[in-house]
Amino acid sequence: MTSHIILPTVPTQQSPSQVMEIKMMAKNVNASFGKMRVLHDVSLDIYTNQVLAIIGPSGCGKSTFLRCLNRMHEVAGGTMEGRIEIEGHDIFSTDAVLVRKRVGMVFQKANPFPTMSIFDNVAIGLRLNGGVRKSDMKDIVERSLKQAFLWDEVKDSLNKSGVSLSGGQQQRLCIARTLAVSPEVILMDEPASALDPIATAKIEELIYELKRDYTIVIVTHNMQQAARVSDRTAFFYIGKLVEFADTKVIFTNPSNKQTEDYITGRFG
């Protein structure tokens, strides 16, 4: 098969066969908005300290599935059937706020709070959760900004508005805000789609570094990006999971012709 996807020429990914611990599990997930069914019987496992890329054409249910993983789907008025677990526990038997603390989310468009400083944008979750001393908060903010590869760029301007930063810096600020509350899983919905190539490269490098400590699920339309950053890839089409396998398999030897047609640009 001839593919337009160029996989990394150096070993930048941990072999999926080396890590088999399941962090989250989706079983027979159906999601709807009113009478419109968006997801149809989706089942897959998300592995600890790996990056799962979800690919597929627009409107195929990628973002809806992502939002189901931390119960954001219901915030938009949607409903869901089936079961989603984190470390064996049903997320619907736990308070939604606690679920979202364990499963953080970074949205497609950077959304720093415009009336808050850089420092306060990172600290807001800590303040809302309470129980963090002021001295500890400073340390956590610094640590989070360092994890997001942003500290060196903003350490002398923490009191400036979060929206004073460039687009790529704002997205990394939002990632730092997510990291500050110590999630276990990070969901990213097209986190680099609005960024230039240099900022996109920084986000991809950040994703690779973060998977050492976090489990990451990323929705992307960028096939090259999926090939570069992920360990496993799930291909969705018209609300259904068509194929789910190691990323190298998906991009070099997919078992489904729909998958092959999509990644080689025949549709999408």
CSV table of C-alpha atoms in Angstrom, one decimal:
chain,number,residue,atom,x,y,z
A,1,MET,CA,0.0,0.0,0.0
A,2,THR,CA,1.3,3.5,-0.8
A,3,SER,CA,0.7,6.0,2.0
A,4,HIS,CA,1.2,9.7,2.1
A,5,ILE,CA,2.0,9.5,5.8
A,6,ILE,CA,5.7,9.7,6.8
A,7,LEU,CA,6.4,8.0,10.1
A,8,PRO,CA,9.2,9.3,12.3
A,9,THR,CA,12.6,8.0,11.2
A,10,VAL,CA,13.9,7.8,14.8
A,11,PRO,CA,12.3,5.9,17.7
A,12,THR,CA,10.3,8.6,19.4
A,13,GLN,CA,7.5,6.5,20.7
A,14,GLN,CA,7.3,3.9,23.4
A,15,SER,CA,6.2,0.5,22.0
A,16,PRO,CA,2.6,-0.1,22.8
A,17,SER,CA,3.5,-3.7,23.5
A,18,GLN,CA,5.6,-2.6,26.5
A,19,VAL,CA,2.7,-0.9,28.3
A,20,MET,CA,-0.6,-2.8,28.5
A,21,GLU,CA,-2.1,-1.3,31.7
A,22,ILE,CA,-5.6,0.1,30.9
A,23,LYS,CA,-6.2,3.6,32.2
A,24,MET,CA,-9.7,4.1,30.8
A,25,MET,CA,-12.2,1.8,29.0
A,26,ALA,CA,-15.2,2.6,26.9
A,27,LYS,CA,-17.7,-0.1,26.4
A,28,ASN,CA,-20.7,0.0,23.9
A,29,VAL,CA,-20.8,3.8,24.1
A,30,ASN,CA,-23.7,5.5,22.3
A,31,ALA,CA,-24.1,9.2,22.4
A,32,SER,CA,-26.9,11.5,21.2
A,33,PHE,CA,-28.1,15.0,21.0
A,34,GLY,CA,-31.8,14.8,21.2
A,35,LYS,CA,-33.0,12.2,18.6
A,36,MET,CA,-29.8,12.4,16.7
A,37,ARG,CA,-27.4,9.6,17.4
A,38,VAL,CA,-23.8,10.7,17.1
A,39,LEU,CA,-21.9,7.7,18.4
A,40,HIS,CA,-22.8,4.0,17.7
A,41,ASP,CA,-21.6,1.3,20.0
A,42,VAL,CA,-18.0,2.5,20.5
A,43,SER,CA,-15.7,0.3,22.5
A,44,LEU,CA,-11.9,0.8,23.0
A,45,ASP,CA,-9.2,0.8,25.7
A,46,ILE,CA,-7.0,3.7,26.6
A,47,TYR,CA,-3.6,2.7,27.9
A,48,THR,CA,-1.6,4.3,30.7
A,49,ASN,CA,1.2,6.7,29.7
A,50,GLN,CA,0.4,6.4,26.0
A,51,VAL,CA,-1.0,8.8,23.5
A,52,LEU,CA,-4.2,7.8,21.7
A,53,ALA,CA,-5.0,9.7,18.5
A,54,ILE,CA,-8.5,9.8,17.3
A,55,ILE,CA,-8.8,10.6,13.6
A,56,GLY,CA,-11.6,10.8,11.0
A,57,PRO,CA,-13.5,13.2,8.8
A,58,SER,CA,-15.4,16.2,10.2
A,59,GLY,CA,-18.7,15.2,11.9
A,60,CYS,CA,-17.7,11.6,12.6
A,61,GLY,CA,-18.1,11.8,16.4
A,62,LYS,CA,-14.4,12.3,17.4
A,63,SER,CA,-15.0,15.3,19.6
A,64,THR,CA,-18.2,13.9,21.0
A,65,PHE,CA,-16.4,10.7,22.1
A,66,LEU,CA,-13.6,12.8,23.7
A,67,ARG,CA,-16.2,14.8,25.7
A,68,CYS,CA,-17.9,11.6,26.9
A,69,LEU,CA,-14.6,10.6,28.5
A,70,ASN,CA,-14.9,13.4,31.1
A,71,ARG,CA,-18.7,13.9,31.0
A,72,MET,CA,-18.5,17.2,29.1
A,73,HIS,CA,-21.0,15.7,26.6
A,74,GLU,CA,-23.8,16.1,29.1
A,75,VAL,CA,-22.9,19.8,29.7
A,76,ALA,CA,-23.9,20.4,26.1
A,77,GLY,CA,-27.2,18.7,26.6
A,78,GLY,CA,-26.2,15.4,25.2
A,79,THR,CA,-27.0,11.9,26.5
A,80,MET,CA,-24.9,8.8,26.6
A,81,GLU,CA,-25.5,5.1,27.0
A,82,GLY,CA,-22.9,2.4,27.7
A,83,ARG,CA,-20.0,2.4,30.2
A,84,ILE,CA,-16.8,4.4,30.6
A,85,GLU,CA,-14.4,3.5,33.3
A,86,ILE,CA,-11.2,5.0,34.7
A,87,GLU,CA,-9.1,2.4,36.5
A,88,GLY,CA,-12.1,0.1,36.7
A,89,HIS,CA,-14.5,2.7,38.2
A,90,ASP,CA,-17.6,3.9,36.3
A,91,ILE,CA,-17.3,7.6,35.7
A,92,PHE,CA,-21.1,8.0,36.1
A,93,SER,CA,-21.0,6.7,39.7
A,94,THR,CA,-18.7,9.6,40.6
A,95,ASP,CA,-19.4,13.3,40.9
A,96,ALA,CA,-18.8,15.0,37.5
A,97,VAL,CA,-16.5,17.6,39.0
A,98,LEU,CA,-14.2,14.9,40.4
A,99,VAL,CA,-14.2,13.1,37.1
A,100,ARG,CA,-13.0,16.3,35.3
A,101,LYS,CA,-10.3,16.8,37.9
A,102,ARG,CA,-8.9,13.3,37.0
A,103,VAL,CA,-9.6,13.7,33.3
A,104,GLY,CA,-8.6,17.3,32.2
A,105,MET,CA,-9.4,18.8,28.9
A,106,VAL,CA,-7.6,21.2,26.5
A,107,PHE,CA,-9.9,22.7,23.8
A,108,GLN,CA,-9.3,23.5,20.2
A,109,LYS,CA,-9.1,27.2,20.7
A,110,ALA,CA,-7.0,28.5,23.5
A,111,ASN,CA,-9.3,30.0,26.2
A,112,PRO,CA,-7.3,31.8,28.9
A,113,PHE,CA,-9.5,33.9,31.2
A,114,PRO,CA,-9.1,37.4,29.8
A,115,THR,CA,-9.4,39.3,33.1
A,116,MET,CA,-6.8,37.1,34.9
A,117,SER,CA,-3.1,37.3,35.0
A,118,ILE,CA,-0.9,34.5,33.7
A,119,PHE,CA,-0.4,33.3,37.3
A,120,ASP,CA,-4.1,33.4,38.1
A,121,ASN,CA,-5.0,31.5,34.9
A,122,VAL,CA,-2.9,28.6,36.1
A,123,ALA,CA,-4.0,28.9,39.7
A,124,ILE,CA,-7.7,29.2,39.2
A,125,GLY,CA,-8.4,25.5,39.5
A,126,LEU,CA,-6.4,25.2,42.7
A,127,ARG,CA,-8.3,28.1,44.2
A,128,LEU,CA,-11.7,26.6,43.2
A,129,ASN,CA,-10.7,23.2,44.7
A,130,GLY,CA,-9.4,24.8,47.9
A,131,GLY,CA,-7.0,23.4,50.4
A,132,VAL,CA,-3.8,24.7,48.8
A,133,ARG,CA,-1.5,27.0,50.8
A,134,LYS,CA,-0.4,30.2,49.1
A,135,SER,CA,3.3,29.1,49.2
A,136,ASP,CA,2.4,25.8,47.7
A,137,MET,CA,0.3,27.5,45.0
A,138,LYS,CA,3.3,29.4,43.8
A,139,ASP,CA,5.3,26.2,43.5
A,140,ILE,CA,2.5,24.4,41.7
A,141,VAL,CA,2.1,27.3,39.2
A,142,GLU,CA,5.8,27.3,38.5
A,143,ARG,CA,5.9,23.5,38.1
A,144,SER,CA,2.9,23.5,35.8
A,145,LEU,CA,4.3,26.3,33.6
A,146,LYS,CA,7.6,24.4,33.4
A,147,GLN,CA,5.8,21.2,32.4
A,148,ALA,CA,4.0,23.2,29.7
A,149,PHE,CA,7.4,24.5,28.4
A,150,LEU,CA,6.2,28.0,29.2
A,151,TRP,CA,8.0,29.1,32.4
A,152,ASP,CA,11.1,30.5,30.7
A,153,GLU,CA,9.0,32.7,28.5
A,154,VAL,CA,6.7,34.1,31.2
A,155,LYS,CA,8.5,33.9,34.5
A,156,ASP,CA,9.2,37.7,34.5
A,157,SER,CA,5.6,38.6,33.5
A,158,LEU,CA,3.3,36.5,35.6
A,159,ASN,CA,1.2,39.5,36.4
A,160,LYS,CA,0.4,40.3,32.8
A,161,SER,CA,-2.9,39.2,31.2
A,162,GLY,CA,-3.1,35.7,29.9
A,163,VAL,CA,-4.4,37.1,26.6
A,164,SER,CA,-1.2,39.1,26.1
A,165,LEU,CA,0.5,35.9,25.0
A,166,SER,CA,0.8,34.6,21.5
A,167,GLY,CA,-1.6,32.0,20.3
A,168,GLY,CA,0.8,29.1,20.9
A,169,GLN,CA,1.7,30.5,24.3
A,170,GLN,CA,-1.9,30.8,25.2
A,171,GLN,CA,-2.5,27.1,24.3
A,172,ARG,CA,0.4,26.1,26.5
A,173,LEU,CA,-1.0,28.3,29.3
A,174,CYS,CA,-4.2,26.4,29.0
A,175,ILE,CA,-2.3,23.1,29.2
A,176,ALA,CA,-0.5,24.4,32.3
A,177,ARG,CA,-3.9,25.3,33.8
A,178,THR,CA,-5.0,21.7,33.2
A,179,LEU,CA,-1.8,20.3,34.7
A,180,ALA,CA,-2.0,22.4,37.9
A,181,VAL,CA,-4.9,20.3,39.3
A,182,SER,CA,-2.9,17.1,38.7
A,183,PRO,CA,-5.1,15.1,36.3
A,184,GLU,CA,-4.3,11.6,35.4
A,185,VAL,CA,-5.7,11.8,31.8
A,186,ILE,CA,-5.5,14.8,29.5
A,187,LEU,CA,-7.9,15.2,26.6
A,188,MET,CA,-6.9,17.4,23.7
A,189,ASP,CA,-9.3,18.5,21.0
A,190,GLU,CA,-7.4,19.7,18.0
A,191,PRO,CA,-4.9,21.6,20.3
A,192,ALA,CA,-2.7,22.8,17.4
A,193,SER,CA,-5.2,23.4,14.6
A,194,ALA,CA,-5.1,27.2,15.0
A,195,LEU,CA,-1.4,27.4,15.4
A,196,ASP,CA,1.5,28.1,13.1
A,197,PRO,CA,4.0,25.3,12.3
A,198,ILE,CA,6.6,26.5,15.0
A,199,ALA,CA,3.9,26.6,17.7
A,200,THR,CA,2.5,23.3,16.5
A,201,ALA,CA,5.9,21.7,16.8
A,202,LYS,CA,6.2,22.9,20.4
A,203,ILE,CA,2.8,21.4,21.3
A,204,GLU,CA,3.8,18.1,19.7
A,205,GLU,CA,7.0,18.0,21.7
A,206,LEU,CA,5.1,18.9,24.8
A,207,ILE,CA,2.7,16.0,24.2
A,208,TYR,CA,5.6,13.6,23.8
A,209,GLU,CA,7.1,14.8,27.1
A,210,LEU,CA,3.8,14.8,29.0
A,211,LYS,CA,3.0,11.1,28.3
A,212,ARG,CA,5.8,10.2,30.7
A,213,ASP,CA,3.5,11.3,33.5
A,214,TYR,CA,0.0,11.4,32.0
A,215,THR,CA,-2.3,9.4,29.7
A,216,ILE,CA,-3.3,11.5,26.6
A,217,VAL,CA,-6.1,11.3,24.1
A,218,ILE,CA,-5.9,13.7,21.2
A,219,VAL,CA,-8.4,14.4,18.4
A,220,THR,CA,-6.6,15.6,15.3
A,221,HIS,CA,-7.4,16.1,11.6
A,222,ASN,CA,-3.6,16.2,10.9
A,223,MET,CA,-2.5,12.7,9.8
A,224,GLN,CA,1.2,13.6,10.0
A,225,GLN,CA,0.6,14.8,13.6
A,226,ALA,CA,-1.3,11.6,14.6
A,227,ALA,CA,1.6,9.6,13.1
A,228,ARG,CA,4.2,11.6,15.0
A,229,VAL,CA,2.7,11.9,18.5
A,230,SER,CA,0.6,8.8,19.1
A,231,ASP,CA,1.1,5.2,20.2
A,232,ARG,CA,-2.3,4.0,19.1
A,233,THR,CA,-4.8,5.4,16.7
A,234,ALA,CA,-8.6,5.1,16.4
A,235,PHE,CA,-10.3,5.8,13.1
A,236,PHE,CA,-13.9,7.0,13.4
A,237,TYR,CA,-16.4,7.2,10.5
A,238,ILE,CA,-20.1,8.3,10.7
A,239,GLY,CA,-20.1,7.8,14.5
A,240,LYS,CA,-18.6,4.3,14.4
A,241,LEU,CA,-15.2,3.1,15.4
A,242,VAL,CA,-13.9,1.5,12.2
A,243,GLU,CA,-10.4,0.5,13.3
A,244,PHE,CA,-8.2,0.8,16.4
A,245,ALA,CA,-4.6,-0.4,16.5
A,246,ASP,CA,-1.0,0.6,17.0
A,247,THR,CA,-0.3,3.8,15.1
A,248,LYS,CA,2.4,2.2,12.9
A,249,VAL,CA,-0.1,-0.5,11.8
A,250,ILE,CA,-2.9,2.0,11.1
A,251,PHE,CA,-0.6,4.1,8.9
A,252,THR,CA,1.3,1.3,7.1
A,253,ASN,CA,-0.9,-1.7,7.1
A,254,PRO,CA,-4.6,-0.9,8.0
A,255,SER,CA,-6.9,-3.8,8.0
A,256,ASN,CA,-9.9,-1.8,6.8
A,257,LYS,CA,-10.2,-0.3,3.3
A,258,GLN,CA,-12.1,2.7,4.7
A,259,THR,CA,-9.1,3.4,7.0
A,260,GLU,CA,-6.7,3.1,4.1
A,261,ASP,CA,-8.8,5.4,1.9
A,262,TYR,CA,-8.9,8.1,4.6
A,263,ILE,CA,-5.3,8.2,5.6
A,264,THR,CA,-4.2,8.2,1.9
A,265,GLY,CA,-6.4,11.2,1.2
A,266,ARG,CA,-9.1,9.5,-1.0
A,267,PHE,CA,-11.8,11.1,1.1
A,268,GLY,CA,-12.1,13.2,4.2
